[in-house]
Amino acid sequence: MSKIALVHDYFVQMGGAERVAEAMHDSFPGAPMYTTVALPKSLPDRLRAADIRTSPLQRLPSIERRFRHYFMLYPFAVENFDLSEYDLIFSSSSGYAKGVRRRRNAIHVCYCHTPMRWVWRYDDYVAREGFGGIVRSALPLMLWGLRKWDLRASQQPNYYIANSRLVAERIRKIYGREAFVIPPPIDVNRFQMSVEIDDYYLVLSRLMPYKRIDLAVEACKRANRRLVIIGDGPDRARLEKLGDDRIEFLGRQPDAIVNYYLSRCRALLFPGEEDFGMAPLEANAAGRPVIAFRGGGAVETIC
């Protein structure tokens, strides 16, 4: 009987990639899940009892707050996972997990959410992150080495799966690899429609600069509309300063609360360019329309 291992970059936030990792575990519940770092509050519910195996990065000082600062160490962490006993490896990767090493006759299938955004879309990434002058000066040299590693690591998987045609094209252009396109799993049955629609717009997202939630905040301020934001992340403090009394930040919420707000909003606002974007389809499953930026994965899913 084949031995299977699952690999995910890290569990430091909750988003679409973590939903995919959760679905991988559902498909192979007996397989261990290898990951560099797993913060308990960021583990999907169905993974809390899973066999999660972390790297030594888990024990680094202040890893909960500074996990992004250790980005140069993640390649070493994934390459030092001992997966020699496994016949089949499934990785979920937008960064590092694709670089795990396998024995010669093992098969590695990588579900790639996107090639490393901070390496291959550097200018756009840095512009949104608001880094200071010293960091901006040092990053290119550091990322030069990471880019070389990423190209080398991209040859490790036997097969690639992309979450959208957009990402499949990026994989072909950057890595020189072909990818099958399989959209990420969305549990539409957990959503219910409501006959009551309230007067607010909704953002459902991790609060990261590249997601452009600031555009939704500014639009609702100018239009004098109420905006409810569900999600958390490093951009929250900045966004709260941009908002006013019409902008509500609820932080991360359980599925029941998400479903309540999603089914009653006037529309979901989706202002950023995403690799795929699961939230619009979740809004549609709850019977609500979506106002999205025409770009990225949204053009493949929203009519």
Coordinates of C-alpha atoms in Angstrom, one line a residue:
M1 CA 0.0 0.0 0.0
S2 CA 1.4 3.4 -1.0
K3 CA 2.4 5.8 1.8
I4 CA 1.2 9.3 1.3
A5 CA 2.5 12.6 2.8
L6 CA 0.9 16.1 2.6
V7 CA 2.9 19.3 2.7
H8 CA 1.7 22.9 3.2
D9 CA 3.9 26.0 3.3
Y10 CA 2.7 27.2 6.8
F11 CA -0.3 27.7 8.9
V12 CA 0.1 31.3 10.0
Q13 CA -3.1 32.7 8.6
M14 CA -6.5 31.5 7.4
G15 CA -7.2 31.8 3.7
G16 CA -8.0 29.9 0.5
A17 CA -4.7 28.0 0.6
E18 CA -5.5 26.7 4.1
R19 CA -8.9 25.6 2.8
V20 CA -7.1 23.6 0.1
A21 CA -4.8 22.0 2.7
E22 CA -7.9 21.1 4.7
A23 CA -9.5 19.4 1.7
M24 CA -6.3 17.5 1.1
H25 CA -6.4 16.1 4.6
D26 CA -10.1 15.2 4.1
S27 CA -9.1 13.2 1.0
F28 CA -6.2 11.5 2.8
P29 CA -7.1 11.6 6.5
G30 CA -4.4 9.1 7.5
A31 CA -1.5 11.0 5.9
P32 CA 0.7 13.3 8.0
M33 CA 0.7 17.0 7.2
Y34 CA 4.2 18.5 7.1
T35 CA 4.5 22.2 7.4
T36 CA 7.2 24.7 8.5
V37 CA 5.1 26.5 11.1
A38 CA 1.6 25.8 12.5
L39 CA 0.1 28.5 14.8
P40 CA -2.8 26.9 16.7
K41 CA -5.2 29.8 16.0
S42 CA -4.5 29.6 12.3
L43 CA -5.3 25.9 11.9
P44 CA -8.5 25.0 10.0
D45 CA -11.0 23.3 12.3
R46 CA -10.7 19.9 10.7
L47 CA -6.9 19.9 11.0
R48 CA -6.8 20.5 14.7
A49 CA -6.7 16.7 15.4
A50 CA -4.6 15.9 12.4
D51 CA -1.0 14.6 12.5
I52 CA 0.8 17.9 11.9
R53 CA 4.6 17.8 11.8
T54 CA 6.4 21.1 12.0
S55 CA 10.0 22.1 11.3
P56 CA 12.4 23.6 13.9
L57 CA 11.2 27.1 12.8
Q58 CA 8.2 26.4 15.0
R59 CA 10.5 27.1 18.0
L60 CA 12.0 30.3 16.9
P61 CA 11.5 33.4 19.1
S62 CA 8.3 35.3 18.6
I63 CA 7.4 33.2 15.6
E64 CA 3.7 34.1 16.0
R65 CA 4.4 37.8 15.4
R66 CA 7.6 37.5 13.3
F67 CA 7.0 34.6 11.0
R68 CA 7.4 36.8 7.9
H69 CA 10.8 38.0 9.1
Y70 CA 12.3 34.5 8.9
F71 CA 11.5 34.1 5.2
M72 CA 15.0 33.2 4.2
L73 CA 15.0 30.2 6.5
Y74 CA 11.9 28.5 5.0
P75 CA 13.8 26.9 2.1
F76 CA 16.1 25.1 4.5
A77 CA 13.2 23.9 6.6
V78 CA 11.3 22.3 3.7
E79 CA 14.4 20.7 2.2
N80 CA 15.2 19.1 5.6
F81 CA 11.9 17.2 5.9
D82 CA 12.6 13.5 5.6
L83 CA 10.0 12.2 3.2
S84 CA 12.1 9.2 2.0
E85 CA 9.5 6.7 3.3
Y86 CA 6.6 8.1 1.2
D87 CA 5.6 7.0 -2.3
L88 CA 3.3 9.9 -3.0
I89 CA 3.6 13.5 -1.9
F90 CA 0.9 16.2 -2.3
S91 CA 2.0 19.7 -1.6
S92 CA 0.0 22.9 -1.3
S93 CA 2.3 25.8 -2.2
S94 CA 2.4 29.5 -2.9
G95 CA 6.0 29.6 -1.7
Y96 CA 8.1 26.8 -0.3
A97 CA 6.4 23.5 0.0
K98 CA 7.1 22.5 -3.6
G99 CA 10.8 22.4 -2.7
V100 CA 10.5 19.3 -0.5
R101 CA 12.8 16.4 -1.5
R102 CA 11.6 13.0 -2.4
R103 CA 13.2 9.7 -3.2
R104 CA 13.9 8.9 -6.8
N105 CA 10.9 6.7 -7.5
A106 CA 8.3 8.7 -5.5
I107 CA 5.7 11.0 -7.1
H108 CA 5.2 14.6 -6.0
V109 CA 2.1 16.5 -7.1
C110 CA 2.1 20.2 -6.3
Y111 CA -1.1 22.2 -6.0
C112 CA 0.3 25.7 -6.8
H113 CA -1.7 28.7 -5.7
T114 CA 0.8 31.0 -7.4
P115 CA 4.5 31.3 -7.9
M116 CA 6.1 33.3 -5.1
R117 CA 4.4 36.6 -5.2
W118 CA 7.1 38.5 -3.3
V119 CA 9.8 37.2 -5.6
W120 CA 8.2 37.3 -9.1
R121 CA 5.9 40.3 -8.6
Y122 CA 8.4 42.2 -6.4
D123 CA 7.7 45.8 -7.5
D124 CA 3.9 45.5 -6.9
Y125 CA 4.4 43.6 -3.6
V126 CA 6.9 46.2 -2.2
A127 CA 4.7 49.1 -3.2
R128 CA 1.8 47.7 -1.2
E129 CA 3.8 46.7 1.8
G130 CA 5.1 50.1 2.8
F131 CA 8.6 49.0 3.6
G132 CA 11.2 51.6 4.8
G133 CA 14.2 52.7 2.8
I134 CA 16.6 50.2 4.5
V135 CA 14.4 47.2 3.9
R136 CA 13.8 48.3 0.3
S137 CA 17.6 48.5 -0.3
A138 CA 18.4 45.1 1.3
L139 CA 15.5 43.1 -0.1
P140 CA 16.6 42.8 -3.8
L141 CA 19.8 41.1 -2.8
M142 CA 18.1 38.7 -0.5
L143 CA 15.4 37.9 -2.9
W144 CA 18.0 37.3 -5.7
G145 CA 19.1 34.2 -3.8
L146 CA 15.5 33.2 -3.0
R147 CA 14.6 33.5 -6.7
K148 CA 17.4 31.1 -7.7
W149 CA 16.2 28.7 -5.0
D150 CA 12.6 29.0 -6.2
L151 CA 13.6 28.1 -9.8
R152 CA 15.5 25.1 -8.6
A153 CA 12.7 24.0 -6.3
S154 CA 10.1 24.4 -9.1
Q155 CA 11.7 21.3 -10.8
Q156 CA 11.0 19.0 -7.8
P157 CA 7.3 18.2 -8.4
N158 CA 6.5 15.6 -11.1
Y159 CA 3.2 17.3 -11.8
Y160 CA 1.6 20.7 -11.2
I161 CA -2.0 21.6 -10.5
A162 CA -3.0 25.3 -10.8
N163 CA -6.0 26.9 -9.3
S164 CA -6.8 29.0 -12.4
R165 CA -5.8 29.5 -16.0
L166 CA -4.0 32.7 -14.9
V167 CA -1.8 30.7 -12.4
A168 CA -1.2 28.0 -15.0
E169 CA 0.2 30.6 -17.3
R170 CA 2.4 32.0 -14.6
I171 CA 3.8 28.5 -13.9
R172 CA 4.5 28.0 -17.6
K173 CA 6.1 31.4 -18.0
I174 CA 8.2 31.4 -14.8
Y175 CA 9.0 27.7 -14.2
G176 CA 8.7 26.4 -17.7
R177 CA 6.3 23.7 -16.4
E178 CA 2.8 22.8 -17.6
A179 CA -0.1 22.6 -15.1
F180 CA -3.5 21.1 -15.0
V181 CA -6.2 23.5 -13.9
I182 CA -8.4 22.4 -11.0
P183 CA -10.3 25.1 -9.1
P184 CA -10.0 25.0 -5.3
P185 CA -12.8 23.2 -3.4
I186 CA -15.6 25.4 -2.1
D187 CA -18.1 23.9 0.3
V188 CA -21.2 25.7 -1.1
N189 CA -23.5 23.6 1.1
R190 CA -22.4 25.5 4.2
F191 CA -24.1 28.7 2.8
Q192 CA -27.8 29.5 2.9
M193 CA -29.7 32.3 1.2
S194 CA -31.6 34.9 3.2
V195 CA -34.9 36.7 2.4
E196 CA -33.7 39.6 4.5
I197 CA -31.1 41.9 2.9
D198 CA -29.5 44.6 5.1
D199 CA -28.0 47.9 3.9
Y200 CA -24.2 47.2 4.0
Y201 CA -21.5 45.9 1.8
L202 CA -19.1 43.2 2.9
V203 CA -15.4 42.4 2.6
L204 CA -14.3 38.9 3.4
S205 CA -10.6 38.7 3.3
R206 CA -7.2 38.4 5.0
L207 CA -6.1 42.0 5.6
M208 CA -3.0 42.2 3.5
P209 CA -1.9 45.2 1.5
Y210 CA -1.9 43.5 -1.9
K211 CA -5.6 42.7 -1.4
R212 CA -6.4 46.4 -1.8
I213 CA -9.1 46.6 0.9
D214 CA -8.2 50.3 1.1
L215 CA -10.1 50.7 -2.2
A216 CA -13.2 49.3 -0.7
V217 CA -12.9 51.5 2.4
E218 CA -12.4 54.6 0.3
A219 CA -15.3 53.8 -2.1
C220 CA -17.7 53.2 0.8
K221 CA -16.6 56.4 2.5
R222 CA -17.2 58.5 -0.7
A223 CA -20.5 56.8 -1.4
N224 CA -21.6 57.2 2.3
R225 CA -22.2 53.4 2.5
R226 CA -21.8 51.0 5.4
L227 CA -19.0 48.5 5.0
V228 CA -18.4 45.4 7.2
I229 CA -15.0 43.8 7.0
I230 CA -14.5 40.3 8.2
G231 CA -10.9 39.1 8.5
D232 CA -7.7 40.0 10.1
G233 CA -4.1 40.6 9.1
P234 CA -1.1 42.9 9.2
D235 CA -2.9 45.7 7.3
R236 CA -5.7 46.0 9.8
A237 CA -4.2 49.0 11.8
R238 CA -3.6 51.0 8.6
L239 CA -7.1 50.2 7.3
E240 CA -8.7 51.2 10.6
K241 CA -7.0 54.6 10.4
L242 CA -8.5 55.1 6.9
G243 CA -12.0 54.2 8.0
D244 CA -14.7 56.1 9.8
D245 CA -17.8 55.2 11.8
R246 CA -19.4 53.6 8.7
I247 CA -16.6 51.0 8.4
E248 CA -16.8 48.1 10.8
F249 CA -14.0 45.7 11.5
L250 CA -15.2 42.4 12.9
G251 CA -11.9 40.5 12.8
R252 CA -11.8 36.8 12.1
Q253 CA -15.2 35.1 12.7
P254 CA -16.5 31.6 12.8
D255 CA -18.3 30.2 9.7
A256 CA -21.7 30.8 11.2
I257 CA -21.1 34.5 11.6
V258 CA -19.5 34.7 8.1
N259 CA -22.5 33.0 6.6
Y260 CA -24.9 35.4 8.4
Y261 CA -23.2 38.5 7.1
L262 CA -22.6 37.1 3.6
S263 CA -26.2 36.1 3.1
R264 CA -27.5 39.5 4.1
C265 CA -25.1 42.0 2.4
R266 CA -26.0 44.1 -0.5
A267 CA -22.9 42.8 -2.3
L268 CA -19.5 41.4 -1.6
L269 CA -16.7 43.8 -2.6
F270 CA -13.6 42.2 -4.1
P271 CA -11.2 45.0 -4.9
G272 CA -7.8 43.2 -5.3
E273 CA -6.3 41.1 -8.1
E274 CA -6.3 37.5 -6.8
D275 CA -4.9 34.3 -8.1
F276 CA -8.3 32.7 -8.0
G277 CA -10.5 34.2 -5.3
M278 CA -12.8 31.9 -3.3
A279 CA -14.9 34.6 -1.6
P280 CA -16.9 35.6 -4.7
L281 CA -18.1 32.1 -5.2
E282 CA -19.0 31.8 -1.6
A283 CA -21.0 35.0 -1.9
N284 CA -22.8 33.6 -4.9
A285 CA -23.5 30.4 -3.0
A286 CA -25.2 32.6 -0.4
G287 CA -27.2 34.2 -3.1
R288 CA -25.4 37.6 -3.1
P289 CA -23.8 39.5 -6.0
V290 CA -20.2 40.5 -6.2
I291 CA -18.5 43.7 -7.2
A292 CA -15.0 42.8 -8.2
F293 CA -11.9 44.2 -9.8
R294 CA -11.7 43.0 -13.4
G295 CA -8.5 41.1 -13.2
G296 CA -6.8 38.0 -11.9
G297 CA -8.9 34.9 -11.2
A298 CA -12.1 36.8 -10.9
V299 CA -12.4 37.1 -14.7
E300 CA -12.6 33.3 -14.9
T301 CA -15.4 33.0 -12.3
I302 CA -17.6 36.1 -12.3
C303 CA -19.9 36.9 -15.2

